[in-house]
mmCIF file of C-alpha atoms and ligand atoms in Angstrom:
data_model
loop_
_atom_site.group_PDB
_atom_site.id
_atom_site.type_symbol
_atom_site.label_atom_id
_atom_site.label_comp_id
_atom_site.label_asym_id
_atom_site.label_seq_id
_atom_site.Cartn_x
_atom_site.Cartn_y
_atom_site.Cartn_z
ATOM 1 C CA MET A 403 48.571 146.146 -3.957
ATOM 2 C CA GLN A 404 46.337 144.052 -1.577
ATOM 3 C CA ALA A 405 44.146 141.503 -3.423
ATOM 4 C CA ILE A 406 41.952 138.464 -2.809
ATOM 5 C CA TYR A 407 43.454 135.540 -4.528
ATOM 6 C CA TYR A 408 43.937 131.767 -4.565
ATOM 7 C CA GLU A 409 46.611 129.553 -5.805
ATOM 8 C CA GLU A 410 44.427 126.172 -5.962
ATOM 9 C CA HIS A 411 40.819 125.314 -6.096
ATOM 10 C CA GLY A 412 38.894 124.238 -3.028
ATOM 11 C CA SER A 413 36.842 125.337 -0.110
ATOM 12 C CA SER A 414 36.720 128.769 1.222
ATOM 13 C CA ASP A 415 39.940 128.330 3.027
ATOM 14 C CA VAL A 416 42.068 128.692 -0.246
ATOM 15 C CA LEU A 417 40.929 132.270 -0.433
ATOM 16 C CA GLN A 418 43.863 134.615 0.812
ATOM 17 C CA TYR A 419 44.051 138.471 0.995
ATOM 18 C CA GLY A 420 47.545 139.722 0.837
ATOM 19 C CA ASP A 421 50.276 141.403 -1.334
ATOM 20 C CA PHE A 422 49.851 140.863 -5.061
ATOM 21 C CA PRO A 423 51.906 142.573 -7.877
ATOM 22 C CA ASP A 424 50.134 145.823 -9.179
ATOM 23 C CA PRO A 425 48.346 145.009 -12.559
ATOM 24 C CA GLU A 426 49.887 146.855 -15.541
ATOM 25 C CA ILE A 427 47.529 148.703 -18.097
ATOM 26 C CA GLY A 428 47.617 148.316 -21.792
ATOM 27 C CA ALA A 429 46.904 151.412 -24.159
ATOM 28 C CA GLU A 430 43.233 150.713 -24.105
ATOM 29 C CA GLU A 431 42.904 149.876 -20.387
ATOM 30 C CA VAL A 432 42.147 151.790 -17.366
ATOM 31 C CA LEU A 433 43.519 151.335 -13.777
ATOM 32 C CA VAL A 434 40.706 151.382 -11.382
ATOM 33 C CA GLU A 435 40.930 151.820 -7.629
ATOM 34 C CA ILE A 436 38.419 149.376 -6.687
ATOM 35 C CA LYS A 437 36.171 150.643 -3.790
ATOM 36 C CA ALA A 438 33.706 147.777 -3.585
ATOM 37 C CA GLY A 439 33.490 144.313 -5.133
ATOM 38 C CA GLY A 440 30.103 142.425 -5.454
ATOM 39 C CA LEU A 441 30.142 138.643 -5.030
ATOM 40 C CA ASN A 442 28.012 136.133 -7.144
ATOM 41 C CA HIS A 443 27.564 132.356 -6.938
ATOM 42 C CA LEU A 444 30.004 132.329 -9.962
ATOM 43 C CA ASP A 445 32.689 133.291 -7.680
ATOM 44 C CA VAL A 446 32.069 130.097 -5.547
ATOM 45 C CA TRP A 447 31.880 127.924 -8.716
ATOM 46 C CA THR A 448 35.152 129.367 -10.182
ATOM 47 C CA ARG A 449 36.836 128.951 -6.709
ATOM 48 C CA LYS A 450 35.965 125.285 -6.789
ATOM 49 C CA GLY A 451 37.445 124.871 -10.363
ATOM 50 C CA MET A 452 34.112 124.801 -12.117
ATOM 51 C CA PRO A 453 35.399 126.043 -14.610
ATOM 52 C CA SER A 454 38.977 126.574 -13.938
ATOM 53 C CA PRO A 455 40.535 130.099 -14.931
ATOM 54 C CA GLU A 456 43.207 130.545 -17.373
ATOM 55 C CA GLU A 457 45.854 131.604 -14.964
ATOM 56 C CA MET A 458 46.895 130.810 -11.236
ATOM 57 C CA PRO A 459 47.027 132.386 -8.859
ATOM 58 C CA HIS A 460 43.667 133.744 -9.597
ATOM 59 C CA ILE A 461 42.031 137.002 -8.427
ATOM 60 C CA PRO A 462 38.243 136.345 -8.207
ATOM 61 C CA GLY A 463 35.342 138.769 -8.666
ATOM 62 C CA SER A 464 33.322 139.790 -11.630
ATOM 63 C CA ASP A 465 31.517 142.861 -10.081
ATOM 64 C CA GLY A 466 33.291 146.078 -8.879
ATOM 65 C CA ALA A 467 33.021 149.735 -8.900
ATOM 66 C CA GLY A 468 35.717 152.410 -7.983
ATOM 67 C CA VAL A 469 37.610 155.427 -9.223
ATOM 68 C CA VAL A 470 39.989 155.714 -12.330
ATOM 69 C CA SER A 471 43.491 156.258 -11.182
ATOM 70 C CA GLU A 472 45.435 155.905 -14.499
ATOM 71 C CA VAL A 473 44.498 155.548 -18.110
ATOM 72 C CA GLY A 474 46.291 153.887 -21.195
ATOM 73 C CA ASP A 475 47.569 156.078 -24.150
ATOM 74 C CA ARG A 476 44.506 155.137 -26.311
ATOM 75 C CA VAL A 477 41.895 155.539 -23.680
ATOM 76 C CA THR A 478 39.334 158.388 -24.834
ATOM 77 C CA ARG A 479 36.305 157.985 -22.502
ATOM 78 C CA PHE A 480 37.906 158.205 -18.995
ATOM 79 C CA GLU A 481 40.409 160.276 -16.970
ATOM 80 C CA PRO A 482 41.844 159.851 -13.444
ATOM 81 C CA GLY A 483 39.061 160.712 -11.012
ATOM 82 C CA ASP A 484 36.256 159.426 -12.844
ATOM 83 C CA ARG A 485 33.748 157.067 -10.845
ATOM 84 C CA VAL A 486 33.215 153.922 -12.753
ATOM 85 C CA VAL A 487 31.480 150.498 -12.556
ATOM 86 C CA VAL A 488 32.709 147.246 -14.218
ATOM 87 C CA ASP A 489 30.846 145.354 -16.989
ATOM 88 C CA PRO A 490 32.355 141.896 -16.545
ATOM 89 C CA GLY A 491 31.481 140.524 -20.087
ATOM 90 C CA LEU A 492 34.480 139.913 -22.338
ATOM 91 C CA TYR A 493 34.142 139.296 -26.132
ATOM 92 C CA CYS A 494 36.481 139.237 -29.212
ATOM 93 C CA GLY A 495 34.795 142.265 -31.042
ATOM 94 C CA SER A 496 35.383 140.545 -34.450
ATOM 95 C CA CYS A 497 33.289 137.252 -34.671
ATOM 96 C CA GLU A 498 29.989 137.218 -36.472
ATOM 97 C CA PHE A 499 28.010 137.514 -33.385
ATOM 98 C CA CYS A 500 30.075 140.500 -31.998
ATOM 99 C CA ARG A 501 29.793 142.320 -35.280
ATOM 100 C CA SER A 502 26.011 142.039 -35.120
ATOM 101 C CA GLY A 503 25.809 143.359 -31.694
ATOM 102 C CA GLU A 504 25.228 140.159 -29.846
ATOM 103 C CA GLN A 505 28.425 140.164 -27.843
ATOM 104 C CA SER A 506 27.201 137.693 -25.124
ATOM 105 C CA LEU A 507 26.879 135.155 -28.029
ATOM 106 C CA CYS A 508 30.583 135.737 -28.942
ATOM 107 C CA VAL A 509 32.392 132.487 -29.845
ATOM 108 C CA ASP A 510 35.244 133.437 -27.402
ATOM 109 C CA TYR A 511 33.051 134.884 -24.698
ATOM 110 C CA LYS A 512 34.729 135.126 -21.262
ATOM 111 C CA ILE A 513 33.744 136.690 -17.921
ATOM 112 C CA THR A 514 36.033 138.872 -15.828
ATOM 113 C CA GLY A 515 36.884 136.888 -12.556
ATOM 114 C CA GLU A 516 35.854 133.561 -14.080
ATOM 115 C CA HIS A 517 38.023 132.997 -17.090
ATOM 116 C CA VAL A 518 40.554 135.855 -16.325
ATOM 117 C CA ARG A 519 41.655 137.722 -13.186
ATOM 118 C CA GLY A 520 38.772 139.664 -11.675
ATOM 119 C CA VAL A 521 38.501 142.655 -9.781
ATOM 120 C CA HIS A 522 38.312 141.774 -6.122
ATOM 121 C CA SER A 523 41.473 143.655 -5.188
ATOM 122 C CA GLU A 524 42.612 147.343 -4.463
ATOM 123 C CA LEU A 525 43.543 147.902 -8.209
ATOM 124 C CA ALA A 526 42.262 146.385 -11.465
ATOM 125 C CA ALA A 527 43.246 146.855 -15.074
ATOM 126 C CA VAL A 528 39.905 147.051 -17.105
ATOM 127 C CA HIS A 529 39.494 147.671 -20.836
ATOM 128 C CA GLU A 530 37.697 151.057 -21.260
ATOM 129 C CA ASP A 531 34.786 149.344 -23.273
ATOM 130 C CA ASN A 532 34.094 147.516 -19.983
ATOM 131 C CA LEU A 533 33.598 150.474 -17.872
ATOM 132 C CA LEU A 534 30.413 152.631 -17.299
ATOM 133 C CA ASP A 535 30.278 156.010 -15.705
ATOM 134 C CA LEU A 536 29.041 155.777 -12.218
ATOM 135 C CA PRO A 537 26.788 158.869 -11.581
ATOM 136 C CA GLU A 538 27.039 160.658 -8.203
ATOM 137 C CA GLY A 539 24.181 159.556 -6.061
ATOM 138 C CA THR A 540 24.848 155.896 -6.582
ATOM 139 C CA ASP A 541 27.367 154.608 -4.027
ATOM 140 C CA PHE A 542 30.128 152.084 -4.850
ATOM 141 C CA VAL A 543 28.571 149.222 -2.801
ATOM 142 C CA ARG A 544 25.142 149.542 -4.504
ATOM 143 C CA ALA A 545 26.693 149.800 -7.991
ATOM 144 C CA ALA A 546 29.051 146.740 -7.252
ATOM 145 C CA ALA A 547 26.034 144.613 -6.381
ATOM 146 C CA ALA A 548 24.188 145.004 -9.769
ATOM 147 C CA PRO A 549 26.147 144.403 -12.992
ATOM 148 C CA LEU A 550 26.279 140.386 -13.540
ATOM 149 C CA ALA A 551 22.902 139.789 -11.871
ATOM 150 C CA PHE A 552 20.936 142.500 -13.316
ATOM 151 C CA GLN A 553 22.320 142.207 -16.930
ATOM 152 C CA THR A 554 21.596 138.449 -16.811
ATOM 153 C CA ALA A 555 18.016 138.922 -15.561
ATOM 154 C CA TRP A 556 17.354 141.845 -18.088
ATOM 155 C CA ARG A 557 18.504 139.768 -21.117
ATOM 156 C CA MET A 558 16.477 136.695 -20.017
ATOM 157 C CA LEU A 559 13.173 138.456 -19.534
ATOM 158 C CA ARG A 560 13.464 141.460 -21.836
ATOM 159 C CA THR A 561 15.463 140.121 -24.749
ATOM 160 C CA ARG A 562 15.198 136.334 -24.792
ATOM 161 C CA VAL A 563 11.461 135.951 -23.509
ATOM 162 C CA GLY A 564 10.419 139.350 -24.473
ATOM 163 C CA ILE A 565 7.973 139.729 -21.540
ATOM 164 C CA ASP A 566 5.003 142.207 -21.577
ATOM 165 C CA GLN A 567 2.496 143.274 -19.120
ATOM 166 C CA SER A 568 -0.013 140.492 -19.834
ATOM 167 C CA ASP A 569 2.470 137.763 -18.833
ATOM 168 C CA THR A 570 2.427 135.781 -15.613
ATOM 169 C CA VAL A 571 5.996 135.151 -14.623
ATOM 170 C CA LEU A 572 7.212 132.541 -11.900
ATOM 171 C CA VAL A 573 10.846 133.354 -10.613
ATOM 172 C CA LEU A 574 12.424 130.372 -8.772
ATOM 173 C CA GLY A 575 14.986 131.191 -6.117
ATOM 174 C CA ALA A 576 13.753 134.893 -5.700
ATOM 175 C CA SER A 577 16.261 135.714 -2.765
ATOM 176 C CA GLY A 578 19.548 135.291 -5.063
ATOM 177 C CA GLY A 579 21.117 137.966 -7.112
ATOM 178 C CA VAL A 580 19.454 136.946 -10.521
ATOM 179 C CA GLY A 581 16.295 136.041 -8.790
ATOM 180 C CA HIS A 582 15.510 139.227 -7.133
ATOM 181 C CA ALA A 583 16.624 141.126 -10.104
ATOM 182 C CA CYS A 584 14.083 139.142 -12.232
ATOM 183 C CA VAL A 585 11.302 139.831 -9.722
ATOM 184 C CA GLN A 586 11.955 143.508 -10.037
ATOM 185 C CA ILE A 587 12.155 143.558 -13.815
ATOM 186 C CA ALA A 588 9.090 141.437 -14.325
ATOM 187 C CA ALA A 589 7.107 143.676 -11.693
ATOM 188 C CA ASN A 590 8.460 146.764 -13.339
ATOM 189 C CA GLU A 591 7.155 145.519 -16.674
ATOM 190 C CA GLY A 592 3.497 145.144 -15.203
ATOM 191 C CA CYS A 593 3.673 141.320 -15.188
ATOM 192 C CA GLU A 594 1.869 139.259 -12.426
ATOM 193 C CA VAL A 595 4.851 137.863 -10.439
ATOM 194 C CA PHE A 596 5.033 134.599 -8.729
ATOM 195 C CA ALA A 597 8.225 134.013 -6.498
ATOM 196 C CA THR A 598 9.691 131.089 -4.527
ATOM 197 C CA ALA A 599 12.069 131.138 -1.609
ATOM 198 C CA SER A 600 12.792 128.953 1.436
ATOM 199 C CA SER A 601 11.632 131.113 4.199
ATOM 200 C CA GLU A 602 9.064 133.634 5.214
ATOM 201 C CA GLU A 603 11.758 136.203 5.690
ATOM 202 C CA LYS A 604 13.019 135.790 2.213
ATOM 203 C CA LEU A 605 9.468 135.673 0.804
ATOM 204 C CA ASP A 606 8.804 139.226 2.495
ATOM 205 C CA HIS A 607 11.892 140.603 0.681
ATOM 206 C CA ALA A 608 10.461 139.118 -2.532
ATOM 207 C CA ARG A 609 7.270 140.941 -1.949
ATOM 208 C CA ALA A 610 9.061 144.173 -1.416
ATOM 209 C CA CYS A 611 10.680 143.530 -4.633
ATOM 210 C CA GLY A 612 7.257 143.406 -6.297
ATOM 211 C CA ALA A 613 6.130 139.836 -6.276
ATOM 212 C CA ASP A 614 2.482 139.272 -6.123
ATOM 213 C CA HIS A 615 2.302 135.581 -5.080
ATOM 214 C CA LEU A 616 4.835 134.055 -2.615
ATOM 215 C CA ILE A 617 5.544 130.280 -2.513
ATOM 216 C CA ASN A 618 7.624 128.568 0.241
ATOM 217 C CA TYR A 619 9.165 125.728 -1.690
ATOM 218 C CA GLU A 620 10.195 124.209 1.491
ATOM 219 C CA GLU A 621 6.525 123.642 2.455
ATOM 220 C CA ASP A 622 4.889 123.164 -0.962
ATOM 221 C CA SER A 623 5.543 121.923 -4.378
ATOM 222 C CA PHE A 624 5.824 125.068 -6.337
ATOM 223 C CA ALA A 625 4.358 123.298 -9.275
ATOM 224 C CA ASP A 626 1.295 122.286 -7.268
ATOM 225 C CA GLU A 627 0.990 125.829 -5.914
ATOM 226 C CA ILE A 628 1.047 127.410 -9.318
ATOM 227 C CA LYS A 629 -1.679 125.134 -10.607
ATOM 228 C CA GLU A 630 -3.778 126.208 -7.745
ATOM 229 C CA LEU A 631 -3.177 129.817 -7.993
ATOM 230 C CA THR A 632 -3.786 129.847 -11.711
ATOM 231 C CA ASP A 633 -6.850 127.625 -11.770
ATOM 232 C CA GLY A 634 -4.741 124.862 -13.441
ATOM 233 C CA ARG A 635 -3.387 127.133 -16.320
ATOM 234 C CA GLY A 636 0.147 127.602 -15.181
ATOM 235 C CA VAL A 637 2.288 130.501 -15.890
ATOM 236 C CA ASP A 638 3.363 132.220 -19.069
ATOM 237 C CA VAL A 639 7.114 132.223 -18.052
ATOM 238 C CA VAL A 640 9.196 130.295 -15.764
ATOM 239 C CA VAL A 641 12.749 131.551 -14.709
ATOM 240 C CA ASP A 642 14.675 128.503 -13.635
ATOM 241 C CA HIS A 643 18.291 129.263 -12.655
ATOM 242 C CA ILE A 644 18.144 126.223 -10.127
ATOM 243 C CA GLY A 645 18.595 123.306 -12.609
ATOM 244 C CA ALA A 646 18.087 119.592 -11.948
ATOM 245 C CA ALA A 647 16.085 119.964 -8.732
ATOM 246 C CA THR A 648 13.484 122.131 -10.295
ATOM 247 C CA TRP A 649 13.418 121.392 -14.075
ATOM 248 C CA ASP A 650 10.670 118.843 -14.168
ATOM 249 C CA ASP A 651 8.455 121.088 -12.054
ATOM 250 C CA SER A 652 9.336 124.074 -14.027
ATOM 251 C CA LEU A 653 7.930 122.272 -17.180
ATOM 252 C CA SER A 654 4.881 121.436 -15.209
ATOM 253 C CA ALA A 655 4.245 124.996 -13.993
ATOM 254 C CA ALA A 656 4.523 126.402 -17.504
ATOM 255 C CA ALA A 657 1.163 127.210 -19.281
ATOM 256 C CA HIS A 658 0.522 125.839 -22.674
ATOM 257 C CA GLY A 659 2.477 127.996 -25.184
ATOM 258 C CA GLY A 660 4.646 129.157 -22.233
ATOM 259 C CA SER A 661 8.376 129.642 -21.996
ATOM 260 C CA VAL A 662 10.914 128.227 -19.542
ATOM 261 C CA VAL A 663 14.170 130.212 -19.536
ATOM 262 C CA THR A 664 17.415 129.267 -17.779
ATOM 263 C CA CYS A 665 20.722 130.917 -17.187
ATOM 264 C CA GLY A 666 22.246 128.492 -14.758
ATOM 265 C CA ALA A 667 21.883 125.062 -13.086
ATOM 266 C CA THR A 668 23.330 125.390 -9.351
ATOM 267 C CA SER A 669 21.603 122.183 -8.367
ATOM 268 C CA GLY A 670 22.755 120.033 -11.027
ATOM 269 C CA VAL A 671 23.103 120.159 -14.892
ATOM 270 C CA SER A 672 21.527 116.946 -16.141
ATOM 271 C CA PRO A 673 17.853 116.432 -15.121
ATOM 272 C CA GLU A 674 15.598 114.173 -17.180
ATOM 273 C CA THR A 675 13.338 116.077 -19.561
ATOM 274 C CA ASN A 676 9.813 114.706 -20.208
ATOM 275 C CA ILE A 677 9.653 115.626 -23.804
ATOM 276 C CA PRO A 678 5.759 115.289 -24.108
ATOM 277 C CA LYS A 679 5.526 118.127 -21.612
ATOM 278 C CA VAL A 680 7.632 120.289 -24.108
ATOM 279 C CA PHE A 681 5.792 119.397 -27.326
ATOM 280 C CA TRP A 682 2.313 118.926 -26.082
ATOM 281 C CA LYS A 683 2.312 122.267 -24.361
ATOM 282 C CA GLN A 684 4.371 123.869 -27.170
ATOM 283 C CA LEU A 685 6.884 125.124 -24.640
ATOM 284 C CA ASP A 686 9.733 127.458 -25.654
ATOM 285 C CA ILE A 687 13.023 126.377 -23.726
ATOM 286 C CA LEU A 688 15.276 129.352 -23.852
ATOM 287 C CA GLY A 689 18.950 129.624 -22.663
ATOM 288 C CA SER A 690 20.495 132.935 -21.789
ATOM 289 C CA THR A 691 23.949 134.117 -20.580
ATOM 290 C CA MET A 692 24.978 137.525 -19.371
ATOM 291 C CA GLY A 693 24.053 140.573 -21.746
ATOM 292 C CA THR A 694 25.470 142.820 -24.345
ATOM 293 C CA PRO A 695 26.913 146.129 -23.523
ATOM 294 C CA GLY A 696 23.621 147.713 -24.718
ATOM 295 C CA GLU A 697 21.737 145.617 -22.272
ATOM 296 C CA MET A 698 24.138 146.579 -19.515
ATOM 297 C CA ASP A 699 23.722 150.143 -20.259
ATOM 298 C CA ASP A 700 19.874 149.817 -20.094
ATOM 299 C CA VAL A 701 19.488 148.048 -16.961
ATOM 300 C CA MET A 702 22.310 149.978 -15.222
ATOM 301 C CA ALA A 703 20.460 153.235 -16.006
ATOM 302 C CA LYS A 704 17.471 151.761 -14.035
ATOM 303 C CA VAL A 705 19.767 150.868 -11.219
ATOM 304 C CA PHE A 706 21.113 154.406 -11.154
ATOM 305 C CA ASP A 707 17.725 156.145 -11.351
ATOM 306 C CA GLY A 708 16.410 153.963 -8.466
ATOM 307 C CA THR A 709 13.863 151.954 -10.559
ATOM 308 C CA PHE A 710 15.785 148.718 -9.539
ATOM 309 C CA GLU A 711 17.349 148.089 -6.149
ATOM 310 C CA PRO A 712 20.321 145.562 -5.843
ATOM 311 C CA HIS A 713 19.860 144.375 -2.267
ATOM 312 C CA VAL A 714 23.021 143.978 -0.198
ATOM 313 C CA ARG A 715 22.816 141.574 2.768
ATOM 314 C CA ASP A 716 26.182 142.466 4.219
ATOM 315 C CA VAL A 717 29.320 144.480 3.560
ATOM 316 C CA LEU A 718 32.642 142.899 4.744
ATOM 317 C CA PRO A 719 36.340 143.929 4.413
ATOM 318 C CA MET A 720 38.164 142.036 1.799
ATOM 319 C CA SER A 721 40.286 140.246 4.612
ATOM 320 C CA GLU A 722 37.013 138.477 5.528
ATOM 321 C CA ILE A 723 36.541 136.988 2.106
ATOM 322 C CA GLN A 724 36.339 133.418 3.412
ATOM 323 C CA GLN A 725 33.309 134.477 5.389
ATOM 324 C CA ALA A 726 31.836 136.375 2.500
ATOM 325 C CA HIS A 727 32.036 133.226 0.267
ATOM 326 C CA GLU A 728 30.671 131.126 3.205
ATOM 327 C CA MET A 729 27.664 133.463 3.493
ATOM 328 C CA LEU A 730 26.899 133.216 -0.295
ATOM 329 C CA GLU A 731 27.165 129.268 0.013
ATOM 330 C CA SER A 732 24.830 129.163 3.132
ATOM 331 C CA ARG A 733 21.920 130.879 1.063
ATOM 332 C CA ASP A 734 20.759 132.350 4.380
ATOM 333 C CA GLY A 735 20.065 135.822 3.431
ATOM 334 C CA PHE A 736 18.608 138.116 0.623
ATOM 335 C CA GLY A 737 20.621 139.581 -1.985
ATOM 336 C CA SER A 738 24.353 140.206 -2.545
ATOM 337 C CA VAL A 739 27.469 140.333 -0.287
ATOM 338 C CA VAL A 740 29.897 143.102 -1.044
ATOM 339 C CA VAL A 741 33.552 143.355 -0.097
ATOM 340 C CA VAL A 742 35.448 146.459 0.343
ATOM 341 C CA PRO A 743 39.258 146.959 0.498
ATOM 342 C CA ASP A 744 40.411 146.852 4.221
ATOM 343 C CA GLU A 745 41.880 150.320 3.985
ATOM 344 C CA ASP A 746 38.460 151.869 3.020
ATOM 345 C CA TYR A 747 36.279 149.675 5.275
ATOM 346 C CA ASP A 748 34.311 151.606 7.880
ATOM 347 C CA PRO A 749 31.492 149.497 9.227
ATOM 348 C CA SER A 750 29.447 152.524 10.240
ATOM 349 C CA ASP A 751 29.164 153.337 6.563
ATOM 350 C CA TYR A 752 27.002 150.212 5.891
ATOM 351 C CA GLU A 753 24.592 150.292 8.848
HETATM 352 ZN ZN1 ZN B 2170 33.064 137.710 -30.637
#
């Protein structure tokens, strides 16, 4: 098969697209002909070696959708020809957390494309528990842009924070995969949504996703803007996946009794924390990672029925994977980049 792979960590030029041995499926696995692979910032971090996958050469890619071409002997839910989308979360199934239905807390939790070989290739072997039926009416590109970002956003807001319509929610970095998913989920819940981004164009997209208040963080301190927009009160919920660069302002922007929830720290992992802001305001600081299979089902049902829209900024052939990673790193656009096997790539499909 043709696959995207790299043999060492580094800048985007370590990425190659070429011949790679076909994967072999186990008894509970399904061979999927990948029709579209969605990119996440996680692909960039993993390429740089943070963290390093278990085996080299590594095939990147957590998100993908395609068609079943072969099934293992013990597979019961799928047959060749079925349209499917990949759930990238991998868990042991037997630890105390898995047994209580909290698979993303698994003591041996892994992510497809991060710790083990991913799905940015013509063929991928995927455990049947990690596949969802992809209904007619949702195309492969749209489906492949959603799973990692939307399950992460869903768990953060619905499960960890437990938002309801009385909440005011600030989403930092609303133009990224997780950010634009959070805006849509909070808006759909009936929350008043504040969104930050670095340009007017990105903020227009955030408004289209349901944001009520737009803050250009290149021009204004978002903590000051929130204070002004809320008469000094702050917001009930701050979604901060930026990290060191925004952490202190996130604590400032939260209202008394509010929550700050994080699923990532792209700008740095060790900011200072002003502890009095936490105890005096009685803040809840919440961490969140990925989602459970049930959360994946719930949020993808709302992607399939059109409630949520995973925005795709560009679709490229897999052979242009270097450019795809660079687009992600430049943070210029709004939403995901999706790659398609060169054999299937027809630019007129994506206009
Ligand atoms: Zn487990």
